Structure formats: C-alpha cells, structure tokens
C-alpha cells in the first residue's frame, strides 16, 4: 500500500512512518520535508495531494496547541489551537477523501488529554475531544468503504521534557504508538479511538 504520513518529521510522525514502512511504501510530508505541507493552509493541503496523487492511507501526526492556565488564555489562543490541531486534521480528511483509493483509510492523532486533563492543558483537551467526536461522527458518512480512526496516546516515554506536566501518567514508548498507526491502517475498524495509556 501507499501511505501518506503528514507530520512525519515529528516524534510521533517518525514513529508512525517507521512502523508503517516495514510493510508499506511511505510518503513523508511535513512543513519542511521532501513533500511540504502546512495544515493551516488549505491551498497547501490541496497542493500536497495533487503532488502525491492517489494513496491507500493518510496518517496525520500533527497539531500544536498552547499550554497556559485558563486565566492566561486569550480568544486567539483558542482559535490558534483549534485552527492548527482540529481544523488542520479535519481539512486533511475533507480534502483527502478524493485522493484515497476505495477501501482506504485515514488516521488522525488526538491524545490522552481528551479524557484526562492536566493543568494548562485546556486547549489540548478541547482539541483532542473535538477530533475524537469528529472521527466517530464522520466514519458513518465516508464513501467507497473508506475508514477513519484516531490514535490517542499518553505522554511519550521519549518526550522527557513533558514528563513533569503529566504526573502519574503512563509513559508510552514511541515504538508502541507507531504500532497503533499500523493497526489503524491495516485493520478493519472504523470510527474508533485507539487509546494508549
């Protein structure tokens, strides 16, 4: 299969791309990679798909949100988080459907904060929860046997600079998270959230 991994230069994207490359042809896209894309720009998404052409699966390992206490969050902070993490992945789905071969799949990335909040993680919790609801809802409407799921990991074992913000949370090795993307791409499930940790 031909699999497009968006956000392939990040820690999660690298884990997903490496795991998928053991079984599939992987195209790696990012803001600064061989295939460039910026998910906050719909023209950039469209250009990426036109360059890559038809694929069997699209994996999104993207999205950045501000981490601040509620008292310090502005309307712009919320808009930026929603634009980058939520609408970026939603637009990847919306614009990517025509480029997916029949029975292809889409896999988005959310995170543990959809279910387990932390201090300063309000925008992340909002974004992750919105994406998980989107995945469950849109699964029923995708055409041509297309599937969609999300991978929702806890803090990565390798992301040591984040550990202090996640006291008591399970730390998941990136390699294990990579296998969740393989499960989504190669499996039969749709509308599912694969929670890790």
PDB file of C-alpha atoms in Angstrom:
ATOM      1  CA  UNK A   1       0.000   0.000   0.000  1.00  0.00           C
ATOM      2  CA  UNK A   2       0.951   3.627  -0.497  1.00  0.00           C
ATOM      3  CA  UNK A   3       0.669   5.538   2.801  1.00  0.00           C
ATOM      4  CA  UNK A   4       0.985   9.293   3.233  1.00  0.00           C
ATOM      5  CA  UNK A   5       2.202  10.315   6.709  1.00  0.00           C
ATOM      6  CA  UNK A   6       1.675  14.007   7.434  1.00  0.00           C
ATOM      7  CA  UNK A   7       3.777  15.414  10.242  1.00  0.00           C
ATOM      8  CA  UNK A   8       6.413  12.778   9.550  1.00  0.00           C
ATOM      9  CA  UNK A   9       9.302  14.861  10.892  1.00  0.00           C
ATOM     10  CA  UNK A  10       7.977  14.996  14.467  1.00  0.00           C
ATOM     11  CA  UNK A  11       8.467  12.388  17.181  1.00  0.00           C
ATOM     12  CA  UNK A  12       5.047  10.742  16.664  1.00  0.00           C
ATOM     13  CA  UNK A  13       5.187  11.082  12.897  1.00  0.00           C
ATOM     14  CA  UNK A  14       8.610   9.460  12.748  1.00  0.00           C
ATOM     15  CA  UNK A  15       7.371   6.551  14.878  1.00  0.00           C
ATOM     16  CA  UNK A  16       4.304   6.103  12.675  1.00  0.00           C
ATOM     17  CA  UNK A  17       6.234   6.368   9.406  1.00  0.00           C
ATOM     18  CA  UNK A  18       8.947   3.956  10.535  1.00  0.00           C
ATOM     19  CA  UNK A  19       6.414   1.365  11.726  1.00  0.00           C
ATOM     20  CA  UNK A  20       4.366   1.635   8.535  1.00  0.00           C
ATOM     21  CA  UNK A  21       7.476   1.496   6.310  1.00  0.00           C
ATOM     22  CA  UNK A  22       8.080  -2.095   7.448  1.00  0.00           C
ATOM     23  CA  UNK A  23       5.012  -3.119   5.408  1.00  0.00           C
ATOM     24  CA  UNK A  24       4.199  -0.265   3.023  1.00  0.00           C
ATOM     25  CA  UNK A  25       5.546   2.429   0.729  1.00  0.00           C
ATOM     26  CA  UNK A  26       5.527   5.554   2.925  1.00  0.00           C
ATOM     27  CA  UNK A  27       5.487   9.137   1.680  1.00  0.00           C
ATOM     28  CA  UNK A  28       6.619  11.542   4.397  1.00  0.00           C
ATOM     29  CA  UNK A  29       5.140  15.033   4.432  1.00  0.00           C
ATOM     30  CA  UNK A  30       5.785  17.911   6.831  1.00  0.00           C
ATOM     31  CA  UNK A  31       6.247  21.657   6.931  1.00  0.00           C
ATOM     32  CA  UNK A  32       9.895  21.231   5.893  1.00  0.00           C
ATOM     33  CA  UNK A  33      10.162  17.758   4.337  1.00  0.00           C
ATOM     34  CA  UNK A  34      10.538  16.432   0.804  1.00  0.00           C
ATOM     35  CA  UNK A  35       6.776  16.809   0.447  1.00  0.00           C
ATOM     36  CA  UNK A  36       5.882  20.116   2.070  1.00  0.00           C
ATOM     37  CA  UNK A  37       2.513  20.890   3.638  1.00  0.00           C
ATOM     38  CA  UNK A  38       1.128  23.339   6.166  1.00  0.00           C
ATOM     39  CA  UNK A  39      -2.218  22.138   7.515  1.00  0.00           C
ATOM     40  CA  UNK A  40      -3.387  25.615   8.461  1.00  0.00           C
ATOM     41  CA  UNK A  41      -3.360  26.477   4.741  1.00  0.00           C
ATOM     42  CA  UNK A  42      -5.970  24.599   2.677  1.00  0.00           C
ATOM     43  CA  UNK A  43      -4.177  25.501  -0.575  1.00  0.00           C
ATOM     44  CA  UNK A  44      -1.049  23.817   0.805  1.00  0.00           C
ATOM     45  CA  UNK A  45      -3.052  20.667   1.615  1.00  0.00           C
ATOM     46  CA  UNK A  46      -4.560  20.628  -1.883  1.00  0.00           C
ATOM     47  CA  UNK A  47      -1.120  21.119  -3.462  1.00  0.00           C
ATOM     48  CA  UNK A  48       0.289  18.233  -1.419  1.00  0.00           C
ATOM     49  CA  UNK A  49      -2.435  15.851  -2.591  1.00  0.00           C
ATOM     50  CA  UNK A  50      -2.018  16.945  -6.207  1.00  0.00           C
ATOM     51  CA  UNK A  51       1.733  16.289  -5.949  1.00  0.00           C
ATOM     52  CA  UNK A  52       1.385  12.903  -4.216  1.00  0.00           C
ATOM     53  CA  UNK A  53      -1.636  11.623  -6.144  1.00  0.00           C
ATOM     54  CA  UNK A  54      -3.754   8.639  -5.133  1.00  0.00           C
ATOM     55  CA  UNK A  55      -2.900   6.859  -1.887  1.00  0.00           C
ATOM     56  CA  UNK A  56      -4.292   3.960   0.118  1.00  0.00           C
ATOM     57  CA  UNK A  57      -3.984   5.612   3.525  1.00  0.00           C
ATOM     58  CA  UNK A  58      -3.431   9.033   5.082  1.00  0.00           C
ATOM     59  CA  UNK A  59      -1.987   9.343   8.591  1.00  0.00           C
ATOM     60  CA  UNK A  60      -1.949  12.708  10.395  1.00  0.00           C
ATOM     61  CA  UNK A  61       0.537  13.154  13.262  1.00  0.00           C
ATOM     62  CA  UNK A  62       0.065  16.880  13.556  1.00  0.00           C
ATOM     63  CA  UNK A  63      -1.249  19.670  15.673  1.00  0.00           C
ATOM     64  CA  UNK A  64       0.107  22.173  18.106  1.00  0.00           C
ATOM     65  CA  UNK A  65      -1.795  23.924  20.889  1.00  0.00           C
ATOM     66  CA  UNK A  66      -0.850  26.480  23.538  1.00  0.00           C
ATOM     67  CA  UNK A  67      -0.387  25.257  27.111  1.00  0.00           C
ATOM     68  CA  UNK A  68      -1.408  28.016  29.533  1.00  0.00           C
ATOM     69  CA  UNK A  69      -3.581  28.411  32.623  1.00  0.00           C
ATOM     70  CA  UNK A  70      -7.193  29.375  31.894  1.00  0.00           C
ATOM     71  CA  UNK A  71      -6.635  32.902  33.278  1.00  0.00           C
ATOM     72  CA  UNK A  72      -3.915  33.498  30.673  1.00  0.00           C
ATOM     73  CA  UNK A  73      -5.720  32.024  27.647  1.00  0.00           C
ATOM     74  CA  UNK A  74      -6.989  34.507  25.085  1.00  0.00           C
ATOM     75  CA  UNK A  75      -9.538  34.004  22.349  1.00  0.00           C
ATOM     76  CA  UNK A  76      -6.599  33.927  19.937  1.00  0.00           C
ATOM     77  CA  UNK A  77      -5.018  31.051  21.869  1.00  0.00           C
ATOM     78  CA  UNK A  78      -8.184  29.003  21.471  1.00  0.00           C
ATOM     79  CA  UNK A  79      -8.507  29.931  17.798  1.00  0.00           C
ATOM     80  CA  UNK A  80      -4.869  29.017  17.139  1.00  0.00           C
ATOM     81  CA  UNK A  81      -5.219  25.629  18.828  1.00  0.00           C
ATOM     82  CA  UNK A  82      -8.444  24.799  17.010  1.00  0.00           C
ATOM     83  CA  UNK A  83      -7.066  26.021  13.668  1.00  0.00           C
ATOM     84  CA  UNK A  84      -3.845  24.042  13.924  1.00  0.00           C
ATOM     85  CA  UNK A  85      -4.827  20.757  15.596  1.00  0.00           C
ATOM     86  CA  UNK A  86      -8.526  20.378  14.809  1.00  0.00           C
ATOM     87  CA  UNK A  87      -9.220  22.130  11.516  1.00  0.00           C
ATOM     88  CA  UNK A  88      -5.842  21.107  10.121  1.00  0.00           C
ATOM     89  CA  UNK A  89      -6.711  17.428  10.512  1.00  0.00           C
ATOM     90  CA  UNK A  90     -10.367  17.935   9.539  1.00  0.00           C
ATOM     91  CA  UNK A  91      -9.292  19.654   6.316  1.00  0.00           C
ATOM     92  CA  UNK A  92      -6.826  16.844   5.648  1.00  0.00           C
ATOM     93  CA  UNK A  93      -9.796  14.455   5.745  1.00  0.00           C
ATOM     94  CA  UNK A  94     -12.131  16.719   3.800  1.00  0.00           C
ATOM     95  CA  UNK A  95      -9.655  17.413   1.006  1.00  0.00           C
ATOM     96  CA  UNK A  96      -8.044  13.969   1.113  1.00  0.00           C
ATOM     97  CA  UNK A  97     -11.121  11.791   0.508  1.00  0.00           C
ATOM     98  CA  UNK A  98     -10.990  12.182  -3.313  1.00  0.00           C
ATOM     99  CA  UNK A  99      -7.326  11.105  -3.306  1.00  0.00           C
ATOM    100  CA  UNK A 100      -7.927   7.896  -1.348  1.00  0.00           C
ATOM    101  CA  UNK A 101      -8.338   4.642  -3.225  1.00  0.00           C
ATOM    102  CA  UNK A 102     -11.502   2.659  -2.487  1.00  0.00           C
ATOM    103  CA  UNK A 103     -11.423   0.988   0.948  1.00  0.00           C
ATOM    104  CA  UNK A 104      -8.582   3.281   2.012  1.00  0.00           C
ATOM    105  CA  UNK A 105      -8.141   4.723   5.482  1.00  0.00           C
ATOM    106  CA  UNK A 106      -7.500   7.918   7.390  1.00  0.00           C
ATOM    107  CA  UNK A 107      -5.866   8.015  10.814  1.00  0.00           C
ATOM    108  CA  UNK A 108      -5.820  11.164  12.942  1.00  0.00           C
ATOM    109  CA  UNK A 109      -3.924  11.910  16.151  1.00  0.00           C
ATOM    110  CA  UNK A 110      -5.539  13.112  19.362  1.00  0.00           C
ATOM    111  CA  UNK A 111      -4.188  12.473  22.860  1.00  0.00           C
ATOM    112  CA  UNK A 112      -4.835  11.417  26.435  1.00  0.00           C
ATOM    113  CA  UNK A 113      -5.922  14.931  27.417  1.00  0.00           C
ATOM    114  CA  UNK A 114      -9.272  14.270  25.752  1.00  0.00           C
ATOM    115  CA  UNK A 115     -10.022  12.053  28.756  1.00  0.00           C
ATOM    116  CA  UNK A 116      -7.503  13.004  31.449  1.00  0.00           C
ATOM    117  CA  UNK A 117      -6.903  16.760  31.807  1.00  0.00           C
ATOM    118  CA  UNK A 118      -3.798  18.386  33.248  1.00  0.00           C
ATOM    119  CA  UNK A 119      -3.033  21.919  34.444  1.00  0.00           C
ATOM    120  CA  UNK A 120      -2.505  24.262  31.470  1.00  0.00           C
ATOM    121  CA  UNK A 121      -3.907  21.633  29.061  1.00  0.00           C
ATOM    122  CA  UNK A 122      -7.350  23.174  28.428  1.00  0.00           C
ATOM    123  CA  UNK A 123      -6.865  23.894  24.724  1.00  0.00           C
ATOM    124  CA  UNK A 124      -5.339  20.453  24.148  1.00  0.00           C
ATOM    125  CA  UNK A 125      -8.278  18.774  25.920  1.00  0.00           C
ATOM    126  CA  UNK A 126     -10.734  20.779  23.818  1.00  0.00           C
ATOM    127  CA  UNK A 127      -8.930  19.990  20.554  1.00  0.00           C
ATOM    128  CA  UNK A 128      -8.471  16.287  21.284  1.00  0.00           C
ATOM    129  CA  UNK A 129     -12.088  15.854  22.356  1.00  0.00           C
ATOM    130  CA  UNK A 130     -13.335  17.627  19.228  1.00  0.00           C
ATOM    131  CA  UNK A 131     -11.232  15.411  16.967  1.00  0.00           C
ATOM    132  CA  UNK A 132     -12.400  12.230  18.667  1.00  0.00           C
ATOM    133  CA  UNK A 133     -16.046  13.271  18.231  1.00  0.00           C
ATOM    134  CA  UNK A 134     -15.342  14.118  14.582  1.00  0.00           C
ATOM    135  CA  UNK A 135     -13.830  10.681  13.938  1.00  0.00           C
ATOM    136  CA  UNK A 136     -16.834   8.876  15.438  1.00  0.00           C
ATOM    137  CA  UNK A 137     -19.316  11.027  13.502  1.00  0.00           C
ATOM    138  CA  UNK A 138     -17.662  11.158  10.083  1.00  0.00           C
ATOM    139  CA  UNK A 139     -16.994   7.395   9.992  1.00  0.00           C
ATOM    140  CA  UNK A 140     -20.671   6.807   9.154  1.00  0.00           C
ATOM    141  CA  UNK A 141     -20.575   9.151   6.155  1.00  0.00           C
ATOM    142  CA  UNK A 142     -17.351   8.283   4.378  1.00  0.00           C
ATOM    143  CA  UNK A 143     -17.923   6.913   0.856  1.00  0.00           C
ATOM    144  CA  UNK A 144     -16.456   3.930  -1.026  1.00  0.00           C
ATOM    145  CA  UNK A 145     -15.670   1.814   2.018  1.00  0.00           C
ATOM    146  CA  UNK A 146     -13.229   4.375   3.437  1.00  0.00           C
ATOM    147  CA  UNK A 147     -12.363   4.071   7.129  1.00  0.00           C
ATOM    148  CA  UNK A 148     -11.249   6.588   9.747  1.00  0.00           C
ATOM    149  CA  UNK A 149      -9.764   6.160  13.234  1.00  0.00           C
ATOM    150  CA  UNK A 150      -7.657   8.143  15.688  1.00  0.00           C
ATOM    151  CA  UNK A 151      -4.623   7.231  17.753  1.00  0.00           C
ATOM    152  CA  UNK A 152      -4.758   8.796  21.216  1.00  0.00           C
ATOM    153  CA  UNK A 153      -1.500   8.268  23.124  1.00  0.00           C
ATOM    154  CA  UNK A 154      -0.439   9.269  26.593  1.00  0.00           C
ATOM    155  CA  UNK A 155       2.821  11.185  27.007  1.00  0.00           C
ATOM    156  CA  UNK A 156       5.686   9.549  25.125  1.00  0.00           C
ATOM    157  CA  UNK A 157       8.472   7.895  27.076  1.00  0.00           C
ATOM    158  CA  UNK A 158      10.979   9.725  24.874  1.00  0.00           C
ATOM    159  CA  UNK A 159       9.378  13.154  25.464  1.00  0.00           C
ATOM    160  CA  UNK A 160      11.216  13.719  28.734  1.00  0.00           C
ATOM    161  CA  UNK A 161      10.664  17.490  28.648  1.00  0.00           C
ATOM    162  CA  UNK A 162       6.902  16.838  29.082  1.00  0.00           C
ATOM    163  CA  UNK A 163       7.037  14.277  31.898  1.00  0.00           C
ATOM    164  CA  UNK A 164       6.742  16.825  34.727  1.00  0.00           C
ATOM    165  CA  UNK A 165       3.461  18.069  33.242  1.00  0.00           C
ATOM    166  CA  UNK A 166       1.965  14.557  33.313  1.00  0.00           C
ATOM    167  CA  UNK A 167       2.421  13.348  36.913  1.00  0.00           C
ATOM    168  CA  UNK A 168       1.300   9.762  37.389  1.00  0.00           C
ATOM    169  CA  UNK A 169       0.513   9.221  33.694  1.00  0.00           C
ATOM    170  CA  UNK A 170       1.689   6.089  31.888  1.00  0.00           C
ATOM    171  CA  UNK A 171       4.576   6.832  29.556  1.00  0.00           C
ATOM    172  CA  UNK A 172       4.293   5.077  26.232  1.00  0.00           C
ATOM    173  CA  UNK A 173       7.299   4.199  24.045  1.00  0.00           C
ATOM    174  CA  UNK A 174       7.087   5.787  20.597  1.00  0.00           C
ATOM    175  CA  UNK A 175       7.559   2.338  19.041  1.00  0.00           C
ATOM    176  CA  UNK A 176       4.317   1.125  20.697  1.00  0.00           C
ATOM    177  CA  UNK A 177       2.465   4.192  19.448  1.00  0.00           C
ATOM    178  CA  UNK A 178       3.816   3.506  15.958  1.00  0.00           C
ATOM    179  CA  UNK A 179       2.166   0.080  16.052  1.00  0.00           C
ATOM    180  CA  UNK A 180      -1.210   1.704  16.801  1.00  0.00           C
ATOM    181  CA  UNK A 181      -0.956   3.514  13.467  1.00  0.00           C
ATOM    182  CA  UNK A 182      -0.227   0.172  11.776  1.00  0.00           C
ATOM    183  CA  UNK A 183      -3.332  -1.275  13.457  1.00  0.00           C
ATOM    184  CA  UNK A 184      -5.443   1.585  12.141  1.00  0.00           C
ATOM    185  CA  UNK A 185      -4.069   1.404   8.586  1.00  0.00           C
ATOM    186  CA  UNK A 186      -4.009  -2.390   8.241  1.00  0.00           C
ATOM    187  CA  UNK A 187      -7.048  -3.244  10.354  1.00  0.00           C
ATOM    188  CA  UNK A 188     -10.765  -3.243   9.630  1.00  0.00           C
ATOM    189  CA  UNK A 189     -12.006  -0.899  12.363  1.00  0.00           C
ATOM    190  CA  UNK A 190     -13.599   2.474  11.680  1.00  0.00           C
ATOM    191  CA  UNK A 191     -14.802   5.261  13.908  1.00  0.00           C
ATOM    192  CA  UNK A 192     -12.508   4.010  16.667  1.00  0.00           C
ATOM    193  CA  UNK A 193     -10.202   5.815  19.072  1.00  0.00           C
ATOM    194  CA  UNK A 194      -7.114   3.727  19.847  1.00  0.00           C
ATOM    195  CA  UNK A 195      -6.231   4.904  23.355  1.00  0.00           C
ATOM    196  CA  UNK A 196      -2.749   4.177  24.680  1.00  0.00           C
ATOM    197  CA  UNK A 197      -2.076   4.820  28.352  1.00  0.00           C
TER     198      UNK A 197
END
